[in-house]
């Protein structure tokens, strides 16, 4: 999530009431999670296991819960609770705005786009040309939709990420400040749910077609010309490269990559990253030919044992 204008280290420290290490005029351009950070971003870290990863990431300001040596060319914000203070920054720069009408006056709708009855379109949404949005679709604030996109009934774009910190008093939610971006020629079936990014974008690439009742988690990147069948659940921070085919009732772990042109057969659990250009099946996932051989061997073993 980028700020509308640069802010200084001192200004952000004052906002969240923390100490800092570095030049008070050090420039900060936005905030992001570790997997999408860029130069100018703040990243937060609150566990020693991930200190090195955060300090050595592309982020140039680290919101951290311990005084450590500051890397050259970077700055630190020292907080007793980085998770809490990351939420403070998100709420300050991207506050929730209550809707007053079904289609926001700030939404931009392209020419020849059809909006069916009972559609909700939030603040600062952009919808391209020649789109069809069917009844009861909900499009949350700041979503971006390209040209020639079809969205079927009851689909939701931009709900919050499923991201919580377990505290003694209960689960504390990480506030989502990202967006959903649909590129040109995307089709979404009925009752799909596409969560927005925590701080970046959840993106569905040009020409991708998604069936009914598919869930896409926060900050996931789906490439161009993919096919994803019904009842698939894709976790957060997944990268699905171009021309991937995913058949029905597939589930994935978070943070994995599915390579270009891969085919994931129905009811597979994609528990790890897989290379492109191959077919996969089963849980845990493996190449489909190998998995089918394993199943045949097990069947033959059980038959021989029964007959012995």
Coordinates of C-alpha atoms in Angstrom, one line a residue:
X1 CA 0.0 0.0 0.0
X2 CA 1.6 3.3 -1.1
X3 CA 1.0 6.6 0.6
X4 CA -0.5 9.4 -1.5
X5 CA 2.7 11.4 -0.8
X6 CA 6.0 10.6 0.9
X7 CA 6.3 10.8 4.7
X8 CA 9.3 11.1 6.9
X9 CA 10.5 8.6 9.5
X10 CA 9.8 11.2 12.2
X11 CA 6.2 11.7 11.0
X12 CA 5.5 7.9 11.1
X13 CA 7.2 7.5 14.5
X14 CA 5.0 10.3 15.9
X15 CA 1.9 8.7 14.3
X16 CA 2.4 5.4 16.1
X17 CA 4.2 6.9 19.2
X18 CA 7.5 4.9 18.8
X19 CA 11.2 5.6 19.0
X20 CA 13.2 5.4 15.8
X21 CA 16.8 4.8 14.6
X22 CA 17.9 6.7 11.5
X23 CA 17.6 10.1 9.9
X24 CA 14.4 11.8 11.0
X25 CA 13.9 13.0 7.4
X26 CA 14.3 9.4 6.0
X27 CA 11.7 9.0 3.3
X28 CA 8.9 6.4 3.6
X29 CA 6.6 5.7 0.6
X30 CA 4.3 3.0 1.9
X31 CA 3.8 -0.2 3.9
X32 CA 3.9 -3.8 2.7
X33 CA 4.1 -7.4 3.8
X34 CA 7.5 -9.2 3.6
X35 CA 6.7 -11.0 0.3
X36 CA 5.8 -7.8 -1.7
X37 CA 8.0 -5.1 -0.1
X38 CA 9.9 -2.6 -2.2
X39 CA 12.3 0.2 -1.6
X40 CA 10.6 2.9 0.4
X41 CA 8.3 0.5 2.2
X42 CA 7.8 -0.3 5.9
X43 CA 7.7 -4.0 6.8
X44 CA 6.8 -5.2 10.3
X45 CA 8.4 -8.1 12.2
X46 CA 7.6 -9.3 15.8
X47 CA 9.4 -12.6 16.1
X48 CA 13.2 -13.2 16.3
X49 CA 12.9 -16.1 13.8
X50 CA 12.1 -13.5 11.1
X51 CA 14.3 -10.6 12.1
X52 CA 17.0 -11.3 9.5
X53 CA 14.5 -11.8 6.7
X54 CA 12.9 -8.5 7.4
X55 CA 16.1 -6.6 8.0
X56 CA 17.6 -7.9 4.7
X57 CA 14.4 -7.5 2.7
X58 CA 13.8 -4.8 0.0
X59 CA 12.0 -2.8 2.7
X60 CA 14.0 0.3 3.8
X61 CA 12.1 0.8 7.1
X62 CA 11.6 -2.0 9.6
X63 CA 9.0 -1.8 12.3
X64 CA 10.5 -4.2 14.9
X65 CA 10.0 -5.0 18.6
X66 CA 13.7 -4.9 19.6
X67 CA 16.6 -2.6 19.2
X68 CA 19.0 -4.2 16.7
X69 CA 21.8 -2.9 14.5
X70 CA 20.3 -0.9 11.7
X71 CA 21.4 -2.0 8.2
X72 CA 23.2 0.6 6.1
X73 CA 20.8 2.8 4.1
X74 CA 17.7 1.8 6.2
X75 CA 15.8 2.9 9.3
X76 CA 14.1 1.3 12.2
X77 CA 10.9 2.0 14.1
X78 CA 11.1 0.4 17.6
X79 CA 7.7 -0.8 18.8
X80 CA 6.5 -2.9 21.7
X81 CA 3.8 -4.3 19.4
X82 CA 4.6 -4.0 15.6
X83 CA 1.4 -5.9 14.6
X84 CA -0.7 -3.3 16.4
X85 CA 1.2 -0.4 15.0
X86 CA 1.2 -1.7 11.5
X87 CA -2.7 -1.7 11.9
X88 CA -2.5 1.9 13.1
X89 CA -0.6 3.0 9.9
X90 CA -3.1 1.1 7.7
X91 CA -6.1 2.7 9.4
X92 CA -4.6 6.2 9.2
X93 CA -3.7 6.1 5.5
X94 CA -6.6 3.9 4.3
X95 CA -9.5 4.5 6.7
X96 CA -12.8 2.7 6.2
X97 CA -15.4 4.9 4.5
X98 CA -19.1 4.0 5.0
X99 CA -21.1 3.5 1.9
X100 CA -24.1 5.8 1.3
X101 CA -25.4 4.5 -2.0
X102 CA -25.3 1.2 -3.9
X103 CA -22.9 2.5 -6.5
X104 CA -20.5 5.1 -5.2
X105 CA -20.3 8.5 -6.8
X106 CA -16.5 8.0 -6.9
X107 CA -16.7 4.8 -8.9
X108 CA -15.7 5.0 -12.6
X109 CA -17.7 2.8 -15.0
X110 CA -16.5 2.3 -18.5
X111 CA -18.6 2.6 -21.7
X112 CA -21.0 -0.2 -22.7
X113 CA -20.7 -1.9 -19.3
X114 CA -23.9 -3.5 -17.9
X115 CA -24.6 -3.3 -14.2
X116 CA -27.5 -5.6 -13.2
X117 CA -29.9 -4.8 -10.3
X118 CA -28.7 -5.1 -6.7
X119 CA -25.0 -4.7 -7.5
X120 CA -22.9 -2.9 -4.9
X121 CA -19.8 -1.0 -6.1
X122 CA -17.7 0.8 -3.4
X123 CA -15.6 3.9 -3.2
X124 CA -12.9 4.5 -5.8
X125 CA -13.7 1.4 -7.8
X126 CA -12.8 1.4 -11.5
X127 CA -14.7 -0.8 -14.0
X128 CA -13.6 -1.0 -17.6
X129 CA -15.5 -1.1 -20.9
X130 CA -17.9 -3.8 -22.1
X131 CA -18.2 -5.6 -18.8
X132 CA -21.2 -7.4 -17.5
X133 CA -21.8 -7.5 -13.7
X134 CA -24.7 -9.7 -12.7
X135 CA -27.1 -9.3 -9.8
X136 CA -26.0 -9.2 -6.2
X137 CA -22.3 -8.9 -6.9
X138 CA -20.4 -6.9 -4.3
X139 CA -17.2 -5.0 -5.2
X140 CA -15.4 -3.5 -2.2
X141 CA -13.6 -0.1 -2.2
X142 CA -10.6 0.5 -4.5
X143 CA -11.0 -2.6 -6.7
X144 CA -9.8 -2.4 -10.3
X145 CA -11.6 -4.2 -13.1
X146 CA -10.4 -4.3 -16.7
X147 CA -12.3 -4.4 -20.0
X148 CA -14.5 -7.2 -21.2
X149 CA -14.9 -8.7 -17.7
X150 CA -17.9 -10.9 -16.7
X151 CA -18.8 -11.4 -13.1
X152 CA -21.7 -13.7 -12.2
X153 CA -24.2 -13.4 -9.4
X154 CA -23.3 -13.3 -5.7
X155 CA -19.5 -13.0 -6.3
X156 CA -17.6 -10.8 -3.8
X157 CA -14.4 -8.9 -4.7
X158 CA -12.3 -7.3 -1.9
X159 CA -13.4 -8.9 1.4
X160 CA -10.7 -8.8 4.1
X161 CA -7.8 -11.2 4.3
X162 CA -8.0 -14.1 6.7
X163 CA -5.0 -13.0 8.8
X164 CA -5.0 -13.0 12.6
X165 CA -2.6 -12.9 15.5
X166 CA -3.3 -15.2 18.4
X167 CA -3.3 -13.2 21.6
X168 CA -4.3 -14.5 25.1
X169 CA -7.6 -12.5 24.9
X170 CA -8.5 -13.8 21.4
X171 CA -7.6 -13.4 17.8
X172 CA -6.4 -9.9 16.7
X173 CA -7.1 -9.1 13.0
X174 CA -4.5 -7.7 10.7
X175 CA -6.4 -4.9 8.8
X176 CA -6.4 -5.2 5.1
X177 CA -5.4 -2.2 3.1
X178 CA -4.8 -3.7 -0.3
X179 CA -6.9 -4.2 -3.5
X180 CA -8.3 -6.7 -5.9
X181 CA -7.3 -6.3 -9.5
X182 CA -8.9 -8.1 -12.4
X183 CA -7.2 -7.7 -15.8
X184 CA -9.0 -7.7 -19.2
X185 CA -11.1 -10.6 -20.4
X186 CA -11.5 -12.3 -17.0
X187 CA -14.6 -14.3 -16.3
X188 CA -15.7 -15.1 -12.7
X189 CA -18.5 -17.6 -12.0
X190 CA -21.3 -17.3 -9.4
X191 CA -20.5 -17.1 -5.7
X192 CA -16.8 -16.7 -6.0
X193 CA -14.9 -14.8 -3.2
X194 CA -11.7 -12.9 -4.1
X195 CA -10.0 -11.4 -1.0
X196 CA -8.1 -8.2 -1.2
X197 CA -4.4 -8.0 -0.3
X198 CA -3.3 -7.1 3.2
X199 CA -1.1 -4.3 1.8
X200 CA -0.7 -5.3 -1.9
X201 CA -2.9 -6.5 -4.7
X202 CA -4.7 -9.8 -5.2
X203 CA -4.4 -10.1 -9.0
X204 CA -6.2 -12.2 -11.6
X205 CA -4.4 -12.1 -15.0
X206 CA -5.7 -11.3 -18.5
X207 CA -8.0 -14.0 -20.0
X208 CA -8.3 -16.2 -16.9
X209 CA -11.6 -18.0 -16.5
X210 CA -12.8 -19.0 -13.0
X211 CA -15.8 -21.3 -12.4
X212 CA -18.5 -21.0 -9.6
X213 CA -17.7 -21.2 -5.9
X214 CA -13.9 -20.6 -6.1
X215 CA -12.1 -18.8 -3.3
X216 CA -8.9 -16.8 -3.9
X217 CA -7.0 -15.7 -0.8
X218 CA -5.2 -12.4 0.0
X219 CA -2.2 -11.2 -2.1
X220 CA -2.4 -14.2 -4.5
X221 CA -1.3 -13.7 -8.1
X222 CA -3.0 -15.7 -10.8
X223 CA -1.4 -15.4 -14.2
X224 CA -2.8 -15.0 -17.7
X225 CA -5.1 -17.5 -19.5
X226 CA -5.6 -19.9 -16.5
X227 CA -8.6 -22.2 -16.0
X228 CA -9.8 -22.8 -12.4
X229 CA -12.8 -25.1 -11.8
X230 CA -15.5 -25.1 -9.2
X231 CA -14.9 -25.4 -5.4
X232 CA -11.2 -24.8 -5.6
X233 CA -9.7 -23.0 -2.6
X234 CA -6.5 -21.0 -3.2
X235 CA -4.7 -19.8 0.0
X236 CA -3.1 -16.4 0.5
X237 CA 0.2 -15.3 -1.1
X238 CA 0.1 -18.0 -3.8
X239 CA 1.7 -17.5 -7.2
X240 CA -0.1 -19.2 -10.1
X241 CA 1.8 -18.7 -13.3
X242 CA 0.3 -18.4 -16.8
X243 CA -1.8 -21.0 -18.5
X244 CA -2.3 -23.2 -15.4
X245 CA -5.3 -25.5 -15.3
X246 CA -6.8 -26.4 -11.9
X247 CA -9.7 -28.8 -11.8
X248 CA -12.5 -29.0 -9.2
X249 CA -12.1 -29.2 -5.4
X250 CA -8.4 -28.5 -5.4
X251 CA -6.9 -26.9 -2.2
X252 CA -3.5 -25.2 -1.8
X253 CA -1.1 -24.2 1.0
X254 CA -0.2 -20.6 1.3
X255 CA 3.0 -19.1 -0.1
X256 CA 3.6 -21.7 -2.9
X257 CA 4.1 -21.3 -6.6
X258 CA 2.4 -23.4 -9.4
X259 CA 4.5 -23.2 -12.5
X260 CA 3.5 -22.2 -16.0
X261 CA 1.3 -24.7 -17.8
X262 CA 0.8 -27.0 -14.9
X263 CA -2.3 -29.1 -14.7
X264 CA -3.7 -29.9 -11.2
X265 CA -6.2 -32.7 -11.3
X266 CA -9.4 -32.7 -9.2
X267 CA -9.3 -33.0 -5.4
X268 CA -5.6 -32.6 -5.2
X269 CA -4.0 -30.9 -2.2
X270 CA -1.1 -28.7 -3.5
X271 CA 1.1 -28.8 -0.4
X272 CA 4.2 -27.5 -2.0
X273 CA 5.4 -25.5 -5.0
X274 CA 5.3 -27.5 -8.3
X275 CA 7.1 -27.0 -11.6
X276 CA 5.3 -26.0 -14.7
X277 CA 4.5 -28.2 -17.7
X278 CA 3.5 -31.2 -15.7
X279 CA 0.3 -32.9 -14.4
X280 CA -0.2 -33.4 -10.7
X281 CA -2.6 -35.4 -8.5
X282 CA -3.2 -36.4 -4.9
X283 CA -2.4 -35.3 -1.3
X284 CA 0.4 -34.8 -0.7
X285 CA 0.8 -33.7 -4.3
X286 CA 3.0 -35.5 -6.8
X287 CA 3.1 -36.0 -10.6
X288 CA -0.1 -37.7 -11.6
X289 CA 1.7 -40.6 -13.4
X290 CA 3.7 -41.4 -10.3
X291 CA 0.7 -41.1 -8.0
X292 CA -1.4 -43.4 -10.2
X293 CA 1.5 -46.0 -10.3
X294 CA 1.6 -45.8 -6.5
X295 CA -2.1 -46.4 -6.2
X296 CA -1.9 -49.4 -8.6
X297 CA 1.0 -50.9 -6.6
X298 CA -1.0 -50.6 -3.4
X299 CA -4.1 -52.1 -5.0
X300 CA -2.0 -55.0 -6.3
X301 CA -0.3 -55.5 -3.0
X302 CA -3.6 -55.7 -1.1
X303 CA -5.0 -58.1 -3.7
X304 CA -2.0 -60.4 -3.4
X305 CA -2.2 -60.3 0.4
X306 CA -5.9 -61.2 0.3
X307 CA -5.2 -64.2 -2.0
X308 CA -2.2 -65.5 0.0

